[in-house]
Each structure stands twice: as structure tokens, then as C-alpha cells.
Coordinates of C-alpha atoms and ligand atoms in Angstrom, one line a residue:
X1 CA -18.8 111.7 -8.6
X2 CA -17.3 112.3 -11.8
X3 CA -18.5 115.2 -13.8
X4 CA -18.2 115.3 -17.4
X5 CA -15.2 117.1 -18.7
X6 CA -15.6 119.3 -21.3
X7 CA -12.1 120.9 -21.3
X8 CA -11.1 120.0 -25.2
X9 CA -14.2 118.9 -26.3
X10 CA -14.8 120.7 -29.5
X11 CA -17.3 123.4 -29.7
X12 CA -19.9 123.0 -32.1
X13 CA -20.9 126.0 -34.1
X14 CA -25.0 125.7 -34.3
X15 CA -26.9 126.0 -31.5
X16 CA -29.3 123.1 -30.5
X17 CA -31.4 124.9 -28.2
X18 CA -34.0 126.5 -30.7
X19 CA -35.8 123.3 -31.7
X20 CA -36.7 121.9 -27.8
X21 CA -40.0 121.4 -26.9
X22 CA -41.8 124.0 -24.7
X23 CA -43.7 124.0 -21.3
X24 CA -42.2 120.2 -20.2
X25 CA -40.7 120.9 -17.0
X26 CA -42.5 122.9 -14.1
X27 CA -40.9 126.1 -13.0
X28 CA -37.8 125.8 -10.5
X29 CA -38.8 127.5 -6.9
X30 CA -37.4 128.0 -3.6
X31 CA -37.3 125.0 -1.8
X32 CA -38.4 123.0 -5.2
X33 CA -35.6 123.2 -7.5
X34 CA -33.8 126.3 -6.0
X35 CA -32.2 126.1 -3.0
X36 CA -33.1 128.5 0.3
X37 CA -29.0 128.5 1.9
X38 CA -28.4 126.8 4.6
X39 CA -26.0 129.1 7.0
X40 CA -22.7 127.9 8.5
X41 CA -22.8 130.0 11.8
X42 CA -25.1 132.2 13.4
X43 CA -25.8 134.8 10.3
X44 CA -23.2 133.5 8.3
X45 CA -22.8 131.7 4.8
X46 CA -20.0 129.4 3.5
X47 CA -20.4 129.4 -0.2
X48 CA -18.0 127.3 -2.6
X49 CA -18.3 128.2 -6.3
X50 CA -18.8 124.8 -8.2
X51 CA -19.3 122.7 -10.8
X52 CA -22.0 120.7 -11.3
X53 CA -24.2 119.3 -14.2
X54 CA -27.8 119.7 -14.7
X55 CA -30.3 118.6 -17.2
X56 CA -32.0 121.8 -18.1
X57 CA -34.6 120.2 -20.5
X58 CA -35.8 116.6 -21.2
X59 CA -34.6 116.8 -24.8
X60 CA -30.9 118.6 -24.0
X61 CA -27.7 116.2 -22.4
X62 CA -26.6 117.5 -19.0
X63 CA -25.3 121.0 -19.1
X64 CA -21.8 121.5 -16.8
X65 CA -22.8 124.9 -14.5
X66 CA -20.8 127.0 -12.1
X67 CA -22.7 127.4 -9.2
X68 CA -22.5 128.4 -5.7
X69 CA -22.9 125.9 -3.0
X70 CA -23.7 126.2 0.5
X71 CA -22.6 123.2 1.7
X72 CA -25.8 121.4 1.1
X73 CA -24.0 119.6 -2.1
X74 CA -26.7 121.5 -4.3
X75 CA -28.7 118.1 -4.4
X76 CA -31.9 120.6 -4.3
X77 CA -31.0 122.5 -7.7
X78 CA -32.7 121.7 -10.4
X79 CA -31.5 123.9 -13.1
X80 CA -28.8 126.4 -13.8
X81 CA -30.1 128.8 -11.0
X82 CA -30.4 127.3 -7.9
X83 CA -29.6 129.4 -4.9
X84 CA -31.3 132.1 -2.9
X85 CA -30.5 133.6 0.4
X86 CA -33.1 134.4 2.3
X87 CA -32.2 137.7 4.6
X88 CA -33.5 140.4 6.9
X89 CA -33.5 144.3 6.8
X90 CA -31.4 145.0 10.1
X91 CA -29.5 142.0 10.6
X92 CA -26.1 141.9 9.0
X93 CA -24.6 138.7 7.8
X94 CA -21.1 137.7 7.1
X95 CA -20.4 135.5 3.8
X96 CA -17.9 133.6 2.4
X97 CA -17.4 132.5 -1.1
X98 CA -14.6 130.3 -1.8
X99 CA -12.9 129.4 -5.6
X100 CA -13.3 126.0 -6.2
X101 CA -13.4 126.0 -9.9
X102 CA -11.0 125.4 -12.3
X103 CA -7.7 127.5 -12.7
X104 CA -8.1 128.0 -16.6
X105 CA -11.5 128.5 -18.9
X106 CA -12.7 125.8 -20.5
X107 CA -13.6 126.1 -24.0
X108 CA -17.2 126.5 -23.9
X109 CA -16.5 129.8 -21.8
X110 CA -14.4 131.7 -24.6
X111 CA -12.1 134.4 -23.0
X112 CA -10.8 137.3 -24.7
X113 CA -7.4 137.8 -22.7
X114 CA -7.3 141.3 -24.2
X115 CA -9.8 142.0 -21.7
X116 CA -8.6 140.5 -18.5
X117 CA -6.1 141.4 -15.9
X118 CA -4.6 137.5 -15.9
X119 CA -5.0 135.8 -19.2
X120 CA -7.0 133.2 -19.3
X121 CA -7.3 132.1 -15.5
X122 CA -10.7 132.1 -13.8
X123 CA -10.5 134.7 -11.4
X124 CA -13.9 135.5 -9.4
X125 CA -15.8 137.9 -7.6
X126 CA -19.2 138.1 -6.2
X127 CA -20.8 141.5 -6.3
X128 CA -24.4 141.9 -4.3
X129 CA -26.0 144.2 -6.6
X130 CA -28.6 146.4 -4.8
X131 CA -26.5 145.8 -2.0
X132 CA -25.6 148.9 0.6
X133 CA -22.0 148.0 1.7
X134 CA -18.5 149.0 2.4
X135 CA -16.1 149.0 -1.0
X136 CA -14.1 146.1 0.2
X137 CA -17.4 143.9 0.4
X138 CA -18.7 145.5 -2.7
X139 CA -17.2 142.8 -4.9
X140 CA -16.0 145.3 -7.2
X141 CA -13.2 145.6 -10.0
X142 CA -12.4 148.7 -8.4
X143 CA -11.0 147.4 -5.2
X144 CA -9.6 144.3 -6.2
X145 CA -9.5 144.0 -10.1
X146 CA -7.7 140.6 -9.8
X147 CA -10.4 139.2 -8.1
X148 CA -10.0 135.7 -6.6
X149 CA -8.1 132.5 -8.1
X150 CA -8.5 128.7 -7.1
X151 CA -8.9 128.2 -3.4
X152 CA -9.0 131.8 -2.5
X153 CA -11.8 132.9 -0.2
X154 CA -13.6 136.2 -0.6
X155 CA -15.5 137.4 2.9
X156 CA -17.5 139.9 2.7
X157 CA -20.0 141.8 5.4
X158 CA -23.5 142.7 4.5
X159 CA -25.4 145.3 6.9
X160 CA -28.3 144.7 4.8
X161 CA -29.3 148.0 6.5
X162 CA -31.7 149.1 4.0
X163 CA -35.7 147.8 3.2
X164 CA -36.7 145.0 2.1
X165 CA -36.1 144.4 -1.6
X166 CA -35.4 141.7 -4.3
X167 CA -31.7 142.0 -4.5
X168 CA -29.5 139.6 -6.2
X169 CA -25.6 138.4 -6.1
X170 CA -23.9 137.4 -9.5
X171 CA -19.9 137.1 -10.8
X172 CA -18.5 140.4 -11.5
X173 CA -14.7 139.3 -12.6
X174 CA -13.3 141.8 -14.8
X175 CA -13.3 141.5 -18.4
X176 CA -14.8 137.8 -17.3
X177 CA -18.6 138.8 -15.9
X178 CA -20.3 138.0 -18.9
X179 CA -18.8 134.0 -18.9
X180 CA -19.3 133.9 -15.1
X181 CA -22.9 134.7 -15.2
X182 CA -23.5 132.4 -18.5
X183 CA -21.9 129.8 -16.7
X184 CA -24.4 130.2 -13.6
X185 CA -23.0 132.6 -11.2
X186 CA -25.5 134.2 -10.0
X187 CA -28.4 133.9 -7.4
X188 CA -31.5 135.4 -5.3
X189 CA -31.1 137.8 -2.4
X190 CA -34.3 138.1 -0.9
X191 CA -34.2 140.8 2.1
X192 CA -37.3 141.0 4.1
X193 CA -38.5 143.3 6.6
X194 CA -41.7 143.7 9.3
X195 CA -43.9 144.7 6.7
X196 CA -42.6 142.3 3.5
X197 CA -42.3 139.0 5.7
X198 CA -42.5 136.7 3.1
X199 CA -45.8 135.1 4.9
X200 CA -49.1 135.0 4.1
X201 CA -50.9 137.2 5.8
X202 CA -48.2 139.7 6.2
X203 CA -49.1 143.3 7.2
X204 CA -49.4 144.5 3.6
X205 CA -51.8 142.9 2.2
X206 CA -49.8 141.0 -0.4
X207 CA -49.7 137.4 -1.4
X208 CA -47.0 135.6 0.4
X209 CA -45.7 132.1 1.3
X210 CA -46.3 129.7 -2.0
X211 CA -47.9 132.6 -3.8
X212 CA -44.7 134.6 -4.1
X213 CA -42.7 133.2 -7.1
X214 CA -39.2 134.3 -8.2
X215 CA -39.1 134.7 -12.0
X216 CA -35.7 135.2 -13.1
X217 CA -35.3 135.6 -16.8
X218 CA -32.2 134.3 -19.0
X219 CA -32.3 133.6 -22.7
X220 CA -29.2 131.3 -23.7
X221 CA -27.5 129.0 -26.6
X222 CA -26.7 125.3 -26.3
X223 CA -24.3 123.4 -28.3
X224 CA -25.8 119.8 -29.2
X225 CA -23.4 118.2 -26.1
X226 CA -25.5 120.1 -23.8
X227 CA -22.7 123.0 -23.0
X228 CA -23.9 126.5 -23.2
X229 CA -22.8 128.1 -26.4
X230 CA -21.5 131.5 -26.6
X231 CA -20.4 132.2 -29.9
X232 CA -17.0 134.0 -30.5
X233 CA -16.2 136.7 -32.9
X234 CA -15.4 136.5 -36.3
X235 CA -13.1 139.5 -36.6
X236 CA -9.6 138.7 -36.7
X237 CA -7.9 138.9 -33.3
X238 CA -10.9 139.2 -31.3
X239 CA -13.1 136.9 -29.2
X240 CA -15.4 139.0 -27.1
X241 CA -18.8 140.0 -29.3
X242 CA -20.8 143.2 -28.6
X243 CA -23.9 141.8 -27.2
X244 CA -25.3 137.8 -26.2
X245 CA -28.4 136.8 -27.2
X246 CA -30.1 133.7 -26.7
X247 CA -32.5 131.2 -28.8
X248 CA -34.0 129.9 -26.1
X249 CA -35.4 131.3 -22.8
X250 CA -34.8 129.8 -19.1
X251 CA -36.9 130.9 -16.3
X252 CA -35.1 129.8 -12.6
X253 CA -32.7 128.2 -14.8
X254 CA -34.7 125.6 -16.7
X255 CA -35.7 126.0 -20.2
X256 CA -39.3 127.2 -21.2
X257 CA -41.1 126.0 -18.0
X258 CA -44.4 125.9 -17.0
X259 CA -46.1 126.7 -13.8
X260 CA -49.5 125.9 -12.1
X261 CA -51.2 128.6 -10.4
X262 CA -54.3 128.7 -8.4
X263 CA -57.2 131.1 -10.0
X264 CA -56.5 133.9 -6.8
X265 CA -53.6 137.0 -6.3
X266 CA -50.1 135.9 -6.7
X267 CA -46.7 138.0 -6.4
X268 CA -44.3 137.7 -9.4
X269 CA -41.0 139.0 -8.4
X270 CA -39.6 139.5 -12.1
X271 CA -35.8 139.6 -12.4
X272 CA -34.4 140.2 -16.1
X273 CA -31.0 138.1 -15.7
X274 CA -30.3 138.2 -19.5
X275 CA -26.6 139.3 -20.3
X276 CA -28.3 141.7 -23.3
X277 CA -31.7 141.0 -24.2
X278 CA -34.2 143.9 -22.7
X279 CA -37.4 142.0 -22.2
X280 CA -40.9 143.5 -22.6
X281 CA -43.3 141.4 -20.8
X282 CA -46.8 140.4 -21.2
X283 CA -48.9 138.1 -19.4
X284 CA -51.3 136.9 -21.4
X285 CA -54.2 139.0 -20.3
X286 CA -53.6 138.7 -16.4
X287 CA -54.4 142.2 -14.6
X288 CA -50.8 143.1 -13.3
X289 CA -50.1 146.1 -11.0
X290 CA -46.3 146.9 -10.5
X291 CA -45.9 147.3 -6.2
X292 CA -41.9 147.7 -6.2
X293 CA -38.8 147.8 -8.1
X294 CA -35.1 147.3 -7.3
X295 CA -35.3 149.8 -4.5
X296 CA -38.1 147.9 -2.8
X297 CA -41.8 148.9 -2.1
X298 CA -43.5 151.7 -3.6
X299 CA -45.9 153.8 -1.7
X300 CA -49.0 152.9 -3.7
X301 CA -49.4 150.1 -6.6
X302 CA -49.3 151.1 -10.1
X303 CA -51.5 148.9 -12.8
X304 CA -49.4 147.9 -15.8
X305 CA -49.7 146.0 -18.8
X306 CA -46.2 145.3 -20.3
X307 CA -43.0 145.1 -18.2
X308 CA -39.8 146.6 -20.0
X309 CA -36.8 145.2 -18.0
X310 CA -33.6 145.9 -19.1
X311 CA -30.8 143.4 -17.8
X312 CA -30.5 143.9 -13.8
X313 CA -34.2 145.9 -13.4
X314 CA -36.6 144.1 -11.2
X315 CA -40.3 144.3 -11.2
X316 CA -41.9 143.5 -8.2
X317 CA -45.7 142.5 -9.4
X318 CA -49.3 141.3 -7.9
X319 CA -51.0 139.3 -10.9
X320 CA -54.6 138.6 -10.4
X321 CA -55.6 135.0 -12.3
X322 CA -59.2 134.8 -10.6
X323 CA -60.9 135.3 -13.8
X324 CA -58.6 132.7 -15.6
X325 CA -60.1 129.9 -14.0
X326 CA -58.9 126.6 -16.3
X327 CA -57.0 128.5 -18.9
X328 CA -53.5 128.6 -19.8
X329 CA -51.5 131.6 -20.8
X330 CA -48.2 131.8 -22.1
X331 CA -45.6 135.0 -20.7
X332 CA -44.5 136.4 -23.7
X333 CA -41.8 138.8 -24.9
X334 CA -42.0 141.5 -27.6
X335 CA -39.9 143.9 -29.1
X336 CA -39.3 146.7 -26.6
X337 CA -40.9 149.7 -28.6
X338 CA -39.2 153.4 -29.0
X339 CA -37.0 155.2 -27.7
X340 CA -35.8 151.9 -26.2
X341 CA -33.4 150.4 -29.3
X342 CA -31.8 146.6 -29.1
X343 CA -30.5 145.1 -31.6
X344 CA -31.7 141.9 -29.9
X345 CA -33.4 139.3 -32.5
X346 CA -37.1 137.9 -31.9
X347 CA -37.3 135.5 -29.0
X348 CA -41.3 135.6 -28.1
X349 CA -42.1 132.7 -25.6
X350 CA -41.1 132.7 -21.9
X351 CA -43.1 130.2 -19.9
X352 CA -46.3 128.5 -19.8
X353 CA -48.8 129.1 -16.8
X354 CA -51.3 127.1 -16.1
X355 CA -54.3 128.4 -14.1
X356 CA -56.2 125.5 -12.0
X357 CA -60.1 125.9 -10.7
X358 CA -59.7 125.7 -7.3
X359 CA -58.0 127.3 -4.8
X360 CA -56.3 126.2 -1.1
X361 CA -55.9 129.4 0.3
X362 CA -57.5 132.7 -0.9
X363 CA -55.5 134.9 0.7
X364 CA -55.7 138.4 -0.2
X365 CA -59.1 139.6 -1.5
X366 CA -58.0 142.6 -3.3
X367 CA -54.2 144.6 -4.3
X368 CA -54.2 147.1 -1.3
X369 CA -54.7 151.0 -2.2
X370 CA -51.1 151.6 -0.3
X371 CA -47.8 150.1 0.5
X372 CA -45.7 150.7 3.6
X373 CA -42.7 151.6 1.1
X374 CA -41.5 155.0 -0.8
X375 CA -41.7 156.9 -4.0
X376 CA -38.5 158.7 -4.9
X377 CA -38.4 162.3 -4.1
X378 CA -34.9 163.5 -3.2
X379 CA -34.0 167.1 -2.8
X380 CA -32.3 169.7 -5.4
X381 CA -28.7 167.9 -6.5
X382 CA -25.5 170.1 -5.1
X383 CA -24.0 169.5 -8.3
X384 CA -24.6 167.9 -11.7
X385 CA -22.4 165.7 -13.5
X386 CA -22.6 164.9 -17.4
X387 CA -21.6 161.3 -18.3
X388 CA -21.3 160.3 -21.8
X389 CA -21.6 156.9 -23.6
X390 CA -19.4 156.0 -26.5
X391 CA -19.1 153.5 -28.8
X392 CA -15.7 153.0 -30.6
X393 CA -14.6 151.0 -33.8
X394 CA -17.5 149.1 -34.3
X395 CA -17.2 146.0 -35.7
X396 CA -13.4 146.5 -36.1
X397 CA -11.1 144.7 -34.5
X398 CA -10.6 147.4 -31.8
X399 CA -14.0 147.6 -31.2
X400 CA -15.3 148.8 -27.5
X401 CA -17.5 150.5 -25.2
X402 CA -16.6 153.4 -22.9
X403 CA -17.9 156.2 -20.6
X404 CA -16.3 159.6 -20.7
X405 CA -13.8 158.6 -23.5
X406 CA -11.9 156.9 -20.6
X407 CA -11.1 153.4 -19.6
X408 CA -12.2 151.8 -17.0
X409 CA -8.3 152.1 -15.4
X410 CA -7.8 155.8 -16.0
X411 CA -8.0 157.8 -12.8
X412 CA -10.8 158.6 -10.5
X413 CA -13.2 161.2 -12.3
X414 CA -16.7 161.2 -10.2
X415 CA -15.6 162.2 -6.8
X416 CA -19.2 163.0 -4.7
X417 CA -18.7 164.0 -1.4
X418 CA -20.8 161.9 1.1
X419 CA -23.9 162.4 2.2
X420 CA -24.6 165.0 -0.6
X421 CA -26.8 164.8 -3.5
X422 CA -26.1 164.9 -7.0
X423 CA -27.6 164.2 -10.5
X424 CA -25.7 162.6 -12.8
X425 CA -26.9 163.1 -16.5
X426 CA -26.2 160.0 -18.7
X427 CA -25.6 161.2 -22.4
X428 CA -25.8 158.7 -24.8
X429 CA -23.5 158.9 -28.2
X430 CA -24.8 155.4 -29.2
X431 CA -27.7 153.8 -31.2
X432 CA -29.2 151.2 -28.6
X433 CA -30.5 151.3 -25.1
X434 CA -27.5 150.7 -22.5
X435 CA -28.9 149.8 -18.4
X436 CA -26.7 151.8 -16.1
X437 CA -25.9 150.7 -13.1
X438 CA -24.8 151.9 -9.9
X439 CA -23.1 150.2 -7.4
X440 CA -24.2 151.7 -3.5
X441 CA -26.8 153.9 -4.3
X442 CA -30.2 153.3 -5.3
X443 CA -31.6 156.8 -7.4
X444 CA -34.7 158.7 -8.4
X445 CA -35.1 159.0 -12.5
X446 CA -35.8 162.6 -12.9
X447 CA -36.5 162.4 -16.6
X448 CA -35.1 161.7 -20.3
X449 CA -34.6 165.0 -22.6
X450 CA -33.9 164.3 -26.7
X451 CA -31.4 166.2 -27.8
X452 CA -29.4 166.5 -31.1
X453 CA -26.4 164.2 -30.9
X454 CA -24.9 165.2 -34.0
X455 CA -24.6 168.6 -33.1
X456 CA -23.0 167.6 -29.0
X457 CA -20.7 165.3 -30.8
X458 CA -19.4 167.7 -33.6
X459 CA -18.5 170.3 -30.5
X460 CA -17.0 167.8 -28.1
X461 CA -16.1 165.0 -29.8
X462 CA -12.5 163.4 -30.0
X463 CA -11.6 160.0 -31.8
X464 CA -12.3 158.3 -28.5
X465 CA -15.3 159.8 -27.7
X466 CA -17.2 162.6 -26.4
X467 CA -15.5 163.2 -23.0
X468 CA -17.7 163.6 -19.8
X469 CA -18.5 167.1 -18.3
X470 CA -20.4 168.8 -21.1
X471 CA -23.8 169.9 -20.3
X472 CA -26.1 168.6 -23.4
X473 CA -29.2 171.1 -22.7
X474 CA -28.0 173.6 -25.6
X475 CA -28.6 170.2 -27.6
X476 CA -31.8 169.9 -26.6
X477 CA -35.1 169.3 -29.5
X478 CA -37.8 168.9 -26.9
X479 CA -38.9 168.6 -23.3
X480 CA -37.1 166.9 -20.6
X481 CA -40.0 163.9 -20.4
X482 CA -40.9 162.7 -17.0
X483 CA -39.7 159.2 -15.8
X484 CA -42.2 156.3 -16.6
X485 CA -44.9 155.3 -14.0
X486 CA -43.1 152.1 -13.4
X487 CA -39.6 154.4 -12.2
X488 CA -41.6 155.6 -9.5
X489 CA -39.7 154.6 -7.0
X490 CA -35.8 154.3 -6.3
X491 CA -34.0 152.0 -8.6
X492 CA -30.3 150.8 -9.2
X493 CA -30.4 150.5 -12.7
X494 CA -32.0 152.6 -15.2
X495 CA -32.8 152.6 -19.3
X496 CA -30.6 155.4 -20.9
X497 CA -31.9 155.3 -24.4
X498 CA -30.3 156.6 -27.8
X499 CA -31.5 160.2 -28.8
X500 CA -31.8 161.3 -24.9
X501 CA -30.2 162.0 -21.8
X502 CA -31.2 160.7 -19.1
X503 CA -31.0 162.4 -15.8
X504 CA -30.9 160.4 -11.8
X505 CA -30.4 162.1 -8.8
X506 CA -28.8 160.2 -6.0
X507 CA -27.6 160.6 -2.3
X508 CA -24.0 159.4 -1.8
X509 CA -24.2 158.0 2.0
X510 CA -22.0 155.2 3.0
X511 CA -23.4 152.7 5.6
X512 CA -23.3 153.0 9.3
X513 CA -19.1 153.3 10.5
X514 CA -17.9 153.2 6.8
X515 CA -15.6 155.8 6.2
X516 CA -14.6 158.0 3.1
X517 CA -13.1 157.7 0.6
X518 CA -15.0 154.4 -0.5
X519 CA -14.2 153.4 -4.4
X520 CA -17.3 151.8 -6.3
X521 CA -18.3 151.5 -9.9
X522 CA -20.7 152.3 -12.3
X523 CA -21.6 150.8 -15.5
X524 CA -24.2 149.4 -18.4
X525 CA -25.3 146.1 -17.1
X526 CA -25.0 144.4 -20.6
X527 CA -22.7 142.3 -19.7
X528 CA -20.6 142.2 -23.0
X529 CA -20.3 146.2 -22.6
X530 CA -19.5 146.3 -18.8
X531 CA -16.6 143.5 -19.8
X532 CA -15.4 145.7 -22.5
X533 CA -15.0 148.9 -21.1
X534 CA -18.4 150.5 -20.6
X535 CA -17.5 150.3 -16.7
X536 CA -15.9 153.4 -14.3
X537 CA -15.0 154.0 -10.8
X538 CA -16.5 156.6 -8.8
X539 CA -15.1 157.3 -5.2
X540 CA -17.0 159.0 -2.5
X541 CA -15.1 161.2 -0.6
X542 CA -15.3 163.0 2.6
Ligands
CU601 CU1 -24.4 149.1 -23.0

């Protein structure tokens, strides 16, 4: 089958997406537009990363995409987010990813060769986000910085030795994560257990089956030829841009889709899959209870009005449409309120929900009072580390971001001992919120403390930022604020807001049978920041 060749096609300067008619096509869901991956053998999957083309909106030409093919040929993939793995807690999987993409980046993916180990070569590396795996199965730029090239196979082992949760897998190429994810290399990884079976009824008493809907939200721009538009910098010598913001919203890989629902309870599983946009989502008046986040289910539901999700954050939510029969709702995205800060231009409309008038299967009649999950409640730490977030040379040709004033490939400085609990305090020296993500662990959000950033910088600053290791407590300007009610459980990504230092607590346990030392990474999940250079290794030691 011939695919559109885009290398050599001039990239238009204006986006074609913002004027598209909204709510023309149905939301892809697993089994209808999203492929539920088929195993290649017992407890094994064999994917290839490959280029396909799909029409993401009826008024757009087909968009070339990079996709994970499970061997099916992806006839069941409707949009730019098209693959889901369903895994069972306690049941390990062996997974392979074979690079079957072009060797060199096409024009529509503007690589910045200052940031990559091998120039304009397409080097891939799949990371299971939220996975509890050995370092050499993590898809880690600290282990395989050059990634994987054409025809290479990345073979990984996922123990799945954690409770049910909504994970995702996405590319993590060093210096190219923002481009590889824009191109389409992201998929869902739904981990089930004996409580969270996905069926209806289930032991938890929450909606299941066709009434559980993943909602992966990604903002994008388009060129008139249908390719994704990724702008380049207007700074001479620089291609990289500080943040990517789209002017159209894609949900599950389709532009501004609609979803038909019945007037009953649903389970919506939100994932912010944007490169840089922090979402603040409202459901048009439908009552919502959050029941879990990145680390799985909580011990009890929490009523919520707006869901403020930074890139990579997830929210597991029960929504009640029973009083909304016959109505049409819109999921809207508003500007996040302080202290969350982001330079994103407004993009309000997300998707439409059409509530029908009849119910096929009644499902649960109420939201359960208790859940089989956990509130995060770790014991006191044996050690506290202070990690700074710096932005250097903004809007100049040496613009980059860093942690602790160090580059990614400087020697490891964070070395927690296996099995111990540590507090990490992220000290934000920039003007914006950064969603910090740790590989390997899930963590408790302990709290956020306002502080005098200028005085702290005056005391410790250098031309490459404030180094790590300096306790900001003497510079506090108020008491520590407790975590938000939606930060009740274990998380793997936390909003580190400007004007505050943010304390998280984790136990640095390794998977069964994995011996220290093991090196992972922690980084900002704004993909542009991660690519330049807001990422550092850490080593779990003996
Ligand atoms: Cu950041």
C-alpha cells in the first residue's frame, strides 16, 4: 500500500486546524477505532513502529502518523492514538518493539541536532509510563542514550507486579521525545486486577464494559497538506521551541469528536497526553467523583468540579449522566488558576457528549463509599534531597532548562538506597508550572511551601542556575500547604508550581529479582523541556 511521501514537501507556515467544524466524528474507543493489542505468543507482544496515514477530521487530508502495529496491520486504528494493551496485575509480559520507520526525520518533524546523540537519525525508545520495571526494560535514556535504529528490536520485560492502574507507553528518544510523541508514538496500557476487572458488574461497584471510556487528550496543529504542524524557533541557529501548543484538540486521536452516552453512571479515564498544555477540564455540569490517579485506585471517592491535569497526569473518574437525559454537553478546558502557571494560549473546546434518553444496562446505582485502593501514607524519610528547576537564557540561542544546574549527562547525584523512603523537594526557580515525573516509583505529595525565590537565588545562584542540595526552608514565606484532595493517592507526576517548593515522598524499592544498582530518570513531562535538558538520572544503590 502506498503511503503519502512527506519528506521534501514544504511545510506551510500557517496552521490549518483551528477552523475545522467541531463534533463531526465519534470518539474512538477500544475495539472501535482503538486496537486492543493481540498477543504474538503466550504473555508476549511484538510491535513494530510503523508509518500509516489516517484522516483525523473529515475536512483534513490524511495525516501521516507513526503508530505501534501489533501485527494486525492497524485496520482497526481510526485516528492518531490507536493502540491499547490490556495487562493483568501479577502476570508478566514480554514485549518487543521493532523500528520500522524512516531512518531520517521527515520535514514535518523538525529535529534540533544540538539535542540528539545521532543527528537527524530517527532513534526510538519505548517507555512504559508508570511501569515498575528493571532499568534495562524501562526505555531509559540513562541506559540506552542512543535509542534504537531501523530494524533494531527493543525487548523488554514488564512484571506488572502493581495494582490496577491506567499506565501508558510512549516514545522517550533522547532529545526527540516531543517529536516522536507528536508523530503518534503513544498508546494506552490498562492494568487490571481482581477488583478492577473492567467488566460490569465488578467487585468495586463501578461502571465497566462499554461504560468505561479512556479519554486521551492531545492538542495539535495541522499543515494544509494534513501533516502535523510543529513550529520551529525564530531564534537563529535554534530549531527547538520552549513549549508546543495546538489550536485543535484531539481526543483518542480524533479532532474534536463526540461521544454518545446513556443517562447512567460512566467511568472516564482521563490522560493528559499533550506535549506542554496543562488542562483544566469541566464536564458541563455532570457530577464527577475521582476514584484514582496515576498509581491506581484510592481508598474512597472524592467529589470534584474541575480536573486540573498537567502533561502525563491521569484522573480516574465516575461521571453521573442520570439527570442529563437528552442533553448535549461539552467538555471544556479553561485556563488553570494560580498557583498553576502556564504560557498556553486558550483552547476551550475539547469534545461533545450527547446524552441519550434510554439505558441499555443500568449498571451501578450509586458511587461506592469505599474503594479497594490506597491513600498515600509513607513513613518519615531517611533523607531529604533538594532539587532545583532552572531556566537559562530564555529566548536566546543558548536557551535551555535544567535540574540542579546540571546537564542530563553529568554524573549521577541522586542515589537513594534500595528500600528506603526519601523526600525530594523540587524548588521551582522559573515562572511556570513543571510536571515532574519519576520513573520506577510512585510517590506521595506531601505539600507545597511558598518561598522567596529571589532571596534563595541571591544566596545560591550561579550562571547555570541554582545548584541542588540547598534547603529552601529558611526562605519560606508561609506554611506548607497540604496536597490537593485530588492528590490523595500515589502519583508518578506532580505539578511543581512557581513560587513554591514541592515536597514528594517515595520508597525506592526495585522490582522482585532486580538487584541494585539500577539507573532511572526523573524529568519534567513538558516534552520540550525534557528534550532540552530538564532531565536527570538517579541510581538506586545497595
Ligand atoms: Cu518543564
